[in-house]
Amino acid sequence: MSKNKKTFYVTTPIYYASGTVHIGNSYTTIAADTMARFNRLIGNETLFLTGMDEHGQKIEEAAKKAGRKPKPFVDDLALEIKNIWNNLDISNDIFIRTSDSEHIQGVQKIFEKLLEQKDIYLDKYSGDYCVACESFFTKTQIIEEGICPDCGKKTIKLEEETYFLNLKKYSNKLLKYINDNPDFIQPETRKNEVISFIEQGLENLSVSRTSFNWGVPVLSNPKHVVYVWIDALSNYITALGYGSINNSQFNKYWVQGDEVVHIVGKDILRFHAIYWPIMLMALNIPIKFKLYVHGWVLMKEGKMSKSTGNLVYPLDVTKRYGVDALRYYLLRELPLGNDCYFSYERFIEKYNADLANDLGNLVSRTVSMANKYLNGEVLKTESNLIYSKDLKKLANEVVKDYDNSIKNFRIQDSLISLWTLISKTNKYVDETEPWKLAKEEKNKELIKEVIYHLIESIRVISILLSSILPSTSLKIQDVLNLKNDDIKYQNIYFGFLSSTIIKVKAIVLFKRLDKDEELEYQTNKKQGIETMKVKEEITIDDFNKLDFRIGKIIKCEKAENADKLLILQVDINGNIKQIVSSIADNYETEELVGKKIVVLVNLKATKFRGYLSEGMLLAASNKDGQLEVLEVNKLDNDAVVD
Ligand code: MSP
């Protein structure tokens, strides 16, 4: 069967199920998502894998600390993390969990195969182990006795009967592979790190543990569980069906596949650049993948960690500023090969400058000018003005640059390049001054040209934006009323759009933020003080208009035609009022009878589903939809509320 589409398989590391994800590890997922979206856009058959690393001592301990058994503990986390990725517009095709039975079978097969061919053998291990990194260290690697050279936490002394993977046997072959494939590990500095690590001499790796059992049992010797990194690394192929009956995806995306990309942070370089390719060589599977290694998102106190309490969670950012604002910041700030810093101060600055001012303003002023000068109707024109020619030229160059950068995982560069087009388009407005042109009838054709060029540039921008800021891109394309063909990558070249009618009169993509106010909000939040959002201010006179009374519920029934409604008869100092309230999910009818509640009695009577309601009861509710009516316990129902 002949293949006509190129395949692209991209993966994130699978995240430890010891806790939730923060914006640091969200970066890896957002970057992988960007790669996946771009490859889908350009027509590659794309598969995007992410998931969770659920086994090992670290997770067993985290579950224990939470007073839970490991499986329900990781089940809950899996739901939580899937929900976070969903919220961040992550478009993964597969979410693997190392507790999935197909994965477990795959790992067991891998282990047995390596055992059978004697690449794995049984012996004794005695040395240092870091539970936080799930990592073994040789004497030469330990810099300070009892301290992990990677994360600085305490190591434990291990003495166990264990299986070893023969890394030494493959070390020269791996070195040769790295040298023969110069783009295997990127950036270059990371590649050099790996080479020097191998050149210092590899020790064989302990690949099983006997001191706990939350892991994949070794099939032929179940008192051992497979070392968590062997278990975890295998996910990249077990997710494709390697080791199960249906391995068609493994053949398609790996064996016969065109491009396989693993995106990882620098802390897990060694596992991916040494252990994983050696496992593949031993299994006689082509190495196939390229490894893109990124740096860390740091806080001013250093790396984000639970112990310093400086973790920033993605949904805390997105709930206030939107998903695309977070995606933008992380993708824009982290260069390939270096670290970046996160602070709300910088975040707000970038948000205001790049999103609200540059991009947001461009779209909003263009939409309003298209409406004002052309009634929203835009038709293709020639590029007569020198400014139009320049804009067109730059747009076509930016498309090439962007394409080239993103294909090589230089996402920051692709964004920088895209923003040059956004700035240039803003400059084009200043250069052509449409508001001046509009003053004279003779400029009618020029106005048409300017607006067409603005819209066309924004169309190109929106196509490129679709991999990085998917929802903003969709919003723009919707407002510009672009058709399917207008947003295809093959039609991205400047001048493709033949006509459109803008859908709205005005649009605000990113509302400008008041920096001081936001920083104060974030400081208060950190100190646990939530800034209250209050409704519009009222005066005491306004308040005095409200007539609240205490009433005793004397009868309560369900409404016949509405599940949520209850019909209450309330005795207010001898007057019986009927109140309809949507609290049926929270109370049984008999539970309410006898309660003394607060009722607003001078609210204009109205009907709900045919039932007359002569007031409103007061109740409190929380985010989860729990609701409680406000009660008065000591006073009688002739008391007055004031
Ligand atoms: N479970 C292993 C990976 C196994 S893959 C076969 C693991 N998990 S992790 O949850 O600790 O980290 C997952 C990813 O998040 C890694 O790529 C790591 O580099 C990345 N990051 C964790 N903290 C980070 C920052 N502060 N900044 C950027 N990336 C960070 O390792």
XYZ file of C-alpha atoms and ligand atoms in Angstrom:
673
model
C 0.000 0.000 0.000
C 1.478 3.320 -0.953
C 1.540 6.092 1.621
C 0.786 9.589 0.514
C 0.755 11.422 3.817
C 3.780 11.918 5.999
C 3.317 10.621 9.551
C 4.252 12.592 12.633
C 4.245 11.084 16.114
C 4.875 13.438 19.033
C 5.040 12.601 22.712
C 5.354 14.318 26.079
C 6.952 12.586 29.027
C 4.343 10.816 31.081
C 3.807 12.808 34.267
C 4.376 11.343 37.688
C 1.104 10.618 39.386
C 2.457 11.844 42.693
C 0.706 15.181 42.437
C -0.968 17.532 40.034
C 0.782 19.407 37.239
C 2.141 22.963 37.477
C 2.943 25.482 34.738
C 6.450 24.018 34.344
C 5.285 20.626 33.201
C 2.348 22.233 31.420
C 4.965 23.812 29.172
C 6.057 20.390 27.873
C 2.469 19.494 27.048
C 1.648 22.846 25.451
C 4.806 22.658 23.341
C 3.954 19.135 22.184
C 0.399 20.270 21.452
C 1.748 23.088 19.323
C 3.866 20.642 17.330
C 0.900 18.308 16.905
C -1.442 21.085 15.793
C 1.073 22.438 13.326
C 1.646 19.029 11.788
C -2.083 18.438 11.454
C -2.379 21.865 9.859
C 0.227 21.122 7.230
C -1.497 17.860 6.428
C 0.666 15.304 8.199
C -0.962 12.260 9.666
C -0.374 13.146 13.292
C -0.513 11.208 16.520
C -0.036 12.957 19.834
C 0.604 10.958 22.997
C 0.653 12.070 26.594
C -0.163 10.287 29.814
C 0.757 9.390 33.342
C 3.591 7.561 35.021
C 1.761 5.810 37.818
C 4.097 3.215 39.301
C 7.057 3.274 41.628
C 8.040 4.001 45.178
C 7.487 7.744 44.888
C 3.833 7.284 43.966
C 3.271 4.531 46.499
C 4.570 6.931 49.156
C 2.447 9.839 47.898
C -0.683 7.664 48.076
C 0.223 6.511 51.563
C 0.692 10.092 52.682
C -2.795 10.869 51.382
C -4.106 7.879 53.351
C -5.116 6.046 50.183
C -4.352 2.937 48.196
C -2.229 3.627 45.097
C -4.800 2.681 42.439
C -7.719 4.911 43.544
C -5.167 7.634 44.260
C -3.804 7.590 40.702
C -7.302 7.130 39.241
C -8.357 10.447 40.749
C -5.206 12.182 39.591
C -5.653 10.852 36.074
C -9.104 12.441 35.971
C -7.760 15.687 37.344
C -4.854 15.883 34.906
C -7.006 14.938 31.906
C -9.318 17.744 32.912
C -6.427 20.210 33.132
C -5.193 19.271 29.656
C -8.704 19.618 28.363
C -8.876 23.085 29.824
C -5.561 24.041 28.220
C -6.854 22.982 24.779
C -4.447 20.063 24.561
C -5.317 17.966 21.533
C -3.716 14.651 22.475
C -4.977 11.560 20.665
C -3.926 9.103 23.361
C -3.681 9.403 27.130
C -1.717 6.414 28.349
C -1.581 5.320 31.962
C 1.128 2.890 33.012
C -1.535 1.014 34.984
C -3.351 0.207 31.691
C -3.384 -3.547 31.199
C -2.090 -3.383 27.590
C 0.852 -1.329 28.761
C 1.614 -3.727 31.616
C 1.586 -6.660 29.192
C 3.840 -4.779 26.795
C 6.360 -4.007 29.548
C 6.363 -7.608 30.700
C 7.045 -8.798 27.164
C 9.879 -6.305 26.742
C 11.441 -7.399 30.015
C 11.156 -11.127 29.248
C 12.574 -10.681 25.762
C 15.616 -8.833 27.097
C 15.989 -11.447 29.820
C 15.798 -14.268 27.314
C 18.501 -12.760 25.142
C 20.616 -12.048 28.257
C 20.629 -8.275 27.906
C 19.001 -8.396 31.330
C 20.552 -10.605 34.032
C 20.046 -11.210 37.760
C 22.601 -9.938 40.307
C 22.834 -7.756 43.440
C 22.695 -3.979 43.673
C 24.241 -1.986 46.429
C 24.351 1.782 46.185
C 22.461 5.054 46.367
C 18.910 5.620 45.150
C 16.867 8.822 44.949
C 13.155 8.142 45.342
C 12.184 11.635 44.156
C 13.998 11.092 40.824
C 13.488 7.301 40.876
C 17.156 7.168 39.985
C 20.204 5.033 40.806
C 23.588 6.655 41.272
C 27.062 5.223 40.995
C 29.819 6.207 43.425
C 31.385 8.504 40.859
C 28.101 10.331 40.287
C 27.493 11.097 43.958
C 29.098 14.439 44.767
C 28.044 14.719 48.388
C 27.471 11.547 50.411
C 23.756 10.751 50.823
C 22.578 13.595 48.556
C 21.045 13.218 45.100
C 23.286 14.999 42.561
C 20.204 15.827 40.436
C 17.610 17.192 42.857
C 19.550 17.647 46.108
C 17.181 15.460 48.152
C 18.406 12.677 50.428
C 19.235 9.366 48.764
C 18.601 5.978 50.346
C 21.044 3.080 50.521
C 19.770 0.152 48.531
C 20.919 -3.405 48.793
C 18.721 -5.621 46.746
C 18.790 -8.623 44.539
C 18.061 -7.029 41.220
C 18.041 -7.475 37.495
C 20.494 -5.419 35.475
C 20.259 -4.112 31.950
C 23.565 -4.415 30.155
C 24.200 -0.839 29.095
C 27.946 -1.326 28.666
C 27.393 -3.722 25.796
C 25.654 -1.013 23.793
C 27.612 2.049 24.781
C 29.853 2.208 21.699
C 26.986 1.470 19.390
C 25.032 4.328 20.980
C 27.956 6.737 20.667
C 28.223 5.863 17.012
C 24.501 6.395 16.539
C 24.686 9.824 18.165
C 27.626 10.832 15.990
C 26.044 9.499 12.804
C 22.759 11.296 13.490
C 23.673 14.856 14.361
C 20.075 15.979 14.868
C 19.139 13.062 17.135
C 19.497 15.122 20.342
C 18.759 18.832 20.206
C 19.980 21.372 21.117
C 23.667 20.655 20.550
C 24.664 21.416 24.169
C 22.474 18.581 25.410
C 23.944 16.244 22.840
C 27.445 17.066 24.060
C 26.379 16.447 27.635
C 25.169 12.983 26.668
C 28.325 12.172 24.736
C 30.542 13.119 27.645
C 28.369 11.123 30.031
C 28.729 8.002 27.886
C 32.432 8.582 27.416
C 32.944 8.552 31.188
C 31.788 4.955 31.058
C 28.307 3.562 31.590
C 27.479 1.236 34.468
C 24.886 -1.443 33.925
C 21.504 -0.303 35.157
C 19.467 -1.914 37.904
C 16.055 -2.542 36.349
C 13.980 -4.191 39.050
C 13.072 -3.595 42.693
C 11.977 -5.971 45.452
C 11.369 -3.650 48.405
C 7.879 -2.555 47.365
C 5.312 -3.844 44.940
C 3.458 -0.937 43.296
C 4.702 -1.631 39.791
C 4.713 -4.106 36.934
C 5.653 -7.572 38.229
C 8.426 -9.354 36.364
C 6.523 -12.188 34.713
C 9.069 -14.908 35.387
C 9.937 -13.732 38.912
C 7.038 -11.734 40.392
C 8.744 -10.789 43.640
C 10.493 -8.191 41.458
C 8.726 -5.202 39.971
C 10.129 -3.583 36.848
C 12.135 -0.406 37.536
C 9.813 2.520 36.966
C 11.900 4.133 34.225
C 11.937 0.940 32.129
C 8.175 0.755 32.682
C 7.705 4.447 31.805
C 9.953 4.671 28.743
C 8.205 1.682 27.188
C 5.009 3.741 27.051
C 6.139 5.389 23.827
C 5.705 2.085 22.007
C 3.146 0.217 24.135
C 0.769 3.137 23.467
C 1.080 2.192 19.795
C 0.250 -1.418 20.524
C 3.763 -2.830 20.729
C 3.470 -6.141 22.561
C -0.273 -6.512 21.951
C -2.227 -8.217 19.201
C -3.060 -5.016 17.399
C 0.226 -3.307 16.673
C -0.794 -1.559 13.457
C -0.162 1.880 14.925
C 3.295 0.781 15.994
C 4.050 -0.221 12.417
C 2.508 2.887 10.955
C 3.893 5.586 13.251
C 7.116 3.983 14.430
C 8.545 1.287 12.185
C 7.363 2.753 8.897
C 6.731 6.219 10.309
C 8.390 9.352 9.002
C 8.937 11.461 12.083
C 8.918 10.603 15.770
C 9.562 13.356 18.279
C 9.988 13.051 22.043
C 9.797 16.348 23.901
C 11.386 16.287 27.344
C 12.789 18.616 29.974
C 16.507 18.705 30.671
C 16.163 16.820 33.963
C 15.198 13.613 32.184
C 17.737 13.798 29.383
C 19.823 10.815 30.472
C 16.859 8.456 30.570
C 15.750 9.402 27.073
C 19.130 9.792 25.421
C 20.834 6.733 26.902
C 18.524 4.152 28.480
C 15.734 4.443 25.939
C 17.786 4.132 22.730
C 19.726 1.253 24.300
C 16.455 -0.507 25.124
C 15.358 -0.031 21.531
C 18.662 -1.322 20.147
C 18.455 -4.365 22.385
C 14.869 -4.972 21.254
C 15.954 -4.587 17.661
C 13.566 -1.698 17.120
C 14.796 1.263 15.059
C 15.635 4.262 17.248
C 13.651 6.493 14.999
C 12.989 9.368 17.387
C 14.421 12.839 17.680
C 14.825 14.200 21.177
C 14.030 17.836 21.817
C 15.240 18.904 25.224
C 13.904 22.073 26.779
C 14.906 24.008 29.869
C 12.882 24.849 32.942
C 10.348 27.460 33.836
C 11.859 28.977 36.952
C 10.512 31.233 39.643
C 12.707 33.907 41.132
C 13.328 31.563 44.082
C 14.556 28.887 41.662
C 12.846 25.742 40.401
C 9.175 25.384 41.189
C 8.724 22.913 43.973
C 6.240 21.942 46.628
C 8.750 22.450 49.394
C 9.381 26.121 48.564
C 5.645 26.657 48.016
C 6.291 28.556 44.790
C 4.180 26.401 42.500
C 1.961 28.096 39.969
C -0.926 25.968 38.764
C -2.129 26.363 35.198
C -5.816 26.733 35.945
C -5.162 29.504 38.455
C -3.633 31.473 35.602
C -6.140 30.540 32.916
C -9.242 31.190 35.020
C -8.227 34.817 35.353
C -6.369 35.519 32.113
C -7.542 32.888 29.643
C -5.922 29.759 28.237
C -4.232 31.446 25.313
C -2.533 33.980 27.564
C -0.786 31.168 29.427
C 0.027 29.248 26.257
C 1.477 32.405 24.756
C 3.608 33.270 27.758
C 5.171 29.835 28.102
C 5.799 29.333 24.397
C 7.134 32.850 23.950
C 9.371 32.916 26.988
C 11.109 29.544 26.922
C 13.861 29.385 24.328
C 15.205 26.043 23.145
C 18.231 25.260 25.234
C 17.692 27.711 28.089
C 15.503 28.365 31.100
C 12.977 31.146 31.539
C 11.339 32.841 34.483
C 7.719 33.145 35.393
C 6.449 36.096 37.361
C 3.043 37.690 37.260
C 4.718 41.003 36.629
C 6.354 39.776 33.431
C 3.232 37.827 32.531
C 1.053 40.935 32.704
C 3.598 43.000 30.792
C 3.746 40.449 27.969
C -0.017 40.072 28.002
C -0.592 43.799 27.650
C 2.168 44.440 25.136
C 1.914 41.447 22.818
C -1.636 40.215 23.172
C -3.775 43.223 24.117
C -1.780 45.885 22.256
C -0.154 44.233 19.264
C -2.512 41.440 18.316
C -5.749 42.536 19.994
C -5.522 46.099 18.812
C -4.682 45.149 15.264
C -7.741 42.944 14.983
C -10.075 45.363 16.704
C -9.037 48.450 14.728
C -9.161 46.513 11.454
C -12.631 45.178 12.161
C -13.921 48.595 13.066
C -12.345 50.274 10.020
C -13.691 47.581 7.693
C -17.145 48.300 9.065
C -16.810 52.043 9.078
C -15.335 52.493 5.621
C -16.615 49.487 3.693
C -19.633 48.329 5.622
C -17.711 45.159 6.433
C -17.470 44.095 2.776
C -13.947 43.222 1.707
C -12.906 42.362 -1.843
C -9.546 41.280 -3.219
C -7.457 44.101 -4.697
C -4.035 44.533 -6.282
C -1.071 45.603 -4.152
C -0.472 49.032 -5.656
C 0.884 50.945 -2.696
C 4.517 50.445 -1.820
C 3.365 49.711 1.749
C 1.038 46.997 0.446
C 3.832 45.399 -1.537
C 6.085 45.424 1.543
C 3.416 43.898 3.727
C 2.733 41.143 1.241
C 6.420 40.366 0.928
C 6.940 40.209 4.668
C 3.870 38.016 5.192
C 5.175 35.436 2.744
C 8.626 35.505 4.362
C 7.177 35.108 7.841
C 5.237 32.038 6.744
C 8.495 30.425 5.610
C 10.369 31.420 8.757
C 7.613 30.283 11.029
C 7.389 26.959 9.232
C 11.097 26.383 9.446
C 11.376 27.316 13.125
C 8.433 25.313 14.339
C 9.450 22.207 12.420
C 12.741 22.332 14.303
C 11.077 22.876 17.672
C 12.164 26.497 17.797
C 8.751 27.564 18.948
C 9.948 30.790 20.551
C 11.550 31.825 17.263
C 8.379 31.032 15.352
C 6.434 33.330 17.663
C 8.998 36.098 17.389
C 8.765 35.840 13.637
C 4.962 35.878 13.661
C 4.956 38.972 15.849
C 7.100 40.810 13.316
C 4.195 40.407 10.911
C 1.728 41.606 13.545
C 3.880 44.691 14.207
C 4.392 45.321 10.526
C 0.633 45.162 9.953
C 0.058 47.649 12.753
C 2.691 49.851 11.173
C 0.893 49.525 7.856
C -2.158 51.167 9.447
C -0.018 54.044 10.653
C 1.647 54.377 7.255
C -1.507 54.332 5.171
C -3.652 56.356 7.619
C -7.025 55.102 6.367
C -8.886 57.732 8.449
C -7.246 60.430 6.336
C -7.902 58.595 3.081
C -11.549 58.256 4.030
C -11.995 62.024 4.023
C -11.892 62.191 0.228
C -14.123 60.312 -2.173
C -11.275 59.923 -4.664
C -9.485 57.574 -2.273
C -12.275 55.010 -2.328
C -10.141 52.428 -4.168
C -7.148 53.028 -1.913
C -9.265 52.428 1.165
C -10.412 49.150 -0.336
C -6.817 48.145 -0.933
C -5.720 49.042 2.606
C -8.556 47.173 4.270
C -8.078 44.132 2.045
C -4.380 44.028 2.912
C -5.123 44.319 6.610
C -7.693 41.544 6.523
C -5.461 39.367 4.398
C -2.560 39.805 6.759
C -4.758 38.943 9.736
C -5.986 35.855 7.878
C -2.384 34.679 7.436
C -1.655 35.481 11.086
C -4.720 33.530 12.210
C -3.618 30.409 10.337
C -0.192 30.502 11.952
C -1.743 31.278 15.328
C -3.883 28.156 15.162
C -1.061 25.946 16.447
C -0.188 28.159 19.375
C -3.339 30.045 20.401
C -6.083 27.802 19.038
C -9.085 29.542 20.512
C -7.905 33.057 19.605
C -7.243 31.873 16.083
C -10.745 30.434 15.823
C -12.266 33.649 17.166
C -10.445 35.720 14.561
C -11.384 33.378 11.735
C -14.989 33.451 12.841
C -15.111 37.244 13.043
C -13.515 37.556 9.608
C -16.073 35.055 8.375
C -13.408 32.949 6.678
C -14.453 29.894 4.703
C -12.836 26.456 4.954
C -10.565 27.062 2.002
C -9.436 30.416 3.412
C -7.882 28.784 6.455
C -6.109 25.895 4.764
C -2.356 25.899 5.023
C -1.879 25.345 1.319
C -3.750 28.628 0.787
C -1.821 30.639 3.331
C -0.001 32.690 0.688
C -0.865 36.391 0.745
C -3.568 37.224 -1.774
C -5.570 33.994 -1.612
C -8.647 35.565 -0.004
C -11.076 36.664 -2.690
C -13.777 38.262 -0.547
C -15.453 38.241 2.827
C -18.052 40.062 4.879
C -16.969 40.804 8.438
C -19.404 39.354 10.937
C -19.244 41.790 13.869
C -18.967 45.532 14.393
C -16.361 45.315 17.168
C -14.174 42.753 18.862
C -11.936 42.718 21.930
C -9.640 39.687 21.964
C -7.616 40.517 25.063
C -8.842 43.073 27.547
C -5.990 45.268 28.791
C -4.960 44.532 32.360
C -4.226 47.069 35.046
C -0.795 45.927 36.189
C -0.923 47.344 39.728
C -4.369 45.980 40.345
C -3.378 42.549 39.092
C -0.192 42.418 41.106
C -2.115 43.391 44.204
C -4.662 40.680 43.459
C -1.912 38.071 43.054
C -0.144 39.155 46.240
C -3.377 38.995 48.206
C -4.166 35.646 46.709
C -0.801 34.283 47.726
C -1.507 35.443 51.239
C -4.879 33.761 51.094
C -6.951 36.908 50.761
C -9.337 36.560 47.864
C -10.311 39.941 46.441
C -14.078 40.057 46.516
C -15.808 40.779 43.260
C -18.855 42.834 44.157
C -21.841 43.953 42.129
C -22.524 47.586 41.374
C -22.651 49.769 44.488
C -26.086 50.692 45.917
C -27.158 53.293 48.461
C -28.892 52.775 51.783
C -32.075 54.052 50.108
C -31.807 51.285 47.554
C -31.381 48.767 50.346
C -34.330 50.153 52.318
C -36.595 49.401 49.418
C -36.126 45.689 50.050
C -38.671 44.281 52.514
C -37.304 41.141 54.167
C -39.427 39.169 56.652
C -39.104 36.001 58.656
C -41.509 33.311 57.524
C -42.228 29.775 58.676
C -42.574 27.106 56.012
C -45.836 25.336 56.676
C -46.155 23.277 53.515
C -43.841 22.128 50.769
C -44.508 20.150 47.566
C -42.684 19.327 44.362
C -43.776 21.128 41.206
C -45.427 18.724 38.795
C -43.717 19.836 35.652
C -40.285 20.988 36.829
C -37.789 18.739 38.632
C -35.878 21.524 40.317
C -38.802 23.550 41.680
C -40.410 23.341 45.106
C -43.672 25.137 45.956
C -43.594 26.467 49.494
C -46.383 27.928 51.617
C -44.798 30.352 54.031
C -46.529 31.837 57.046
C -45.357 35.422 57.510
C -46.837 36.658 60.727
C -50.244 35.227 59.823
C -50.092 35.973 56.068
C -49.587 32.945 53.867
C -47.420 33.542 50.819
C -46.611 31.061 48.075
C -42.917 30.980 47.139
C -41.513 28.996 44.246
C -37.855 28.119 44.594
C -35.435 25.953 42.620
C -34.012 24.054 45.570
C -35.454 20.591 44.906
C -31.975 19.134 44.292
C -30.893 20.153 47.754
C -33.851 19.452 50.009
C -36.492 16.786 50.550
C -39.916 18.408 50.857
C -40.549 17.284 54.464
C -37.098 18.540 55.518
C -38.153 22.127 54.893
C -41.457 22.193 56.742
C -41.100 24.051 60.042
C -37.984 25.992 59.034
C -37.979 29.736 59.688
C -36.447 31.455 56.712
C -35.775 34.935 55.342
C -38.128 36.056 52.565
C -38.085 39.116 50.317
C -41.798 39.933 50.335
C -42.059 43.009 48.135
C -40.674 41.394 44.982
C -43.201 41.704 42.178
C -45.197 38.446 42.002
C -44.441 36.321 38.978
C -45.195 32.864 37.621
C -42.648 30.028 37.272
C -43.848 27.142 35.125
C -47.422 28.198 35.885
C -46.941 28.531 39.674
C -47.380 31.968 41.214
C -44.451 33.090 43.360
C -45.102 35.973 45.757
C -41.564 36.614 46.926
C -38.144 35.110 47.156
C -36.387 33.156 49.862
C -32.734 33.776 50.654
C -30.242 30.973 50.200
C -26.485 30.573 49.871
C -24.796 28.394 47.290
C -21.254 27.278 46.520
C -19.341 26.500 43.295
C -20.328 22.829 43.421
C -24.008 23.724 43.296
C -24.616 22.970 46.989
C -27.306 25.216 48.355
C -28.610 26.073 51.820
C -31.559 28.290 52.749
C -30.849 30.971 55.333
C -32.604 30.217 58.592
C -33.471 32.134 61.733
C -33.556 29.857 64.717
C -34.250 31.842 67.902
C -36.721 34.530 66.835
C -40.373 33.969 66.028
C -41.790 34.663 62.642
C -43.226 37.999 63.692
C -39.644 39.332 63.877
C -38.623 41.970 61.364
C -35.464 41.964 59.308
C -33.687 45.304 59.168
N 7.636 10.491 34.929
C 8.800 11.086 34.438
C 8.839 11.038 32.921
C 8.755 9.677 32.322
S 8.738 9.747 30.576
C 8.994 8.212 30.091
C 8.869 12.549 34.881
N 7.754 13.129 35.227
S 7.607 14.611 35.801
O 6.215 14.780 36.054
O 8.485 14.821 36.895
O 8.111 15.581 34.678
C 7.536 15.616 33.425
C 8.098 16.713 32.583
O 7.879 17.980 33.160
C 9.591 16.616 32.341
O 9.858 16.855 30.971
C 10.156 17.736 33.149
O 11.331 18.242 32.616
C 9.044 18.745 33.021
N 9.143 19.770 34.055
C 8.996 19.617 35.403
N 9.224 20.821 35.992
C 9.489 21.750 35.051
C 9.705 23.125 35.043
N 9.745 23.838 36.146
N 9.845 23.726 33.845
C 9.748 23.039 32.654
N 9.552 21.751 32.646
C 9.475 21.071 33.814
O 9.956 13.098 34.875
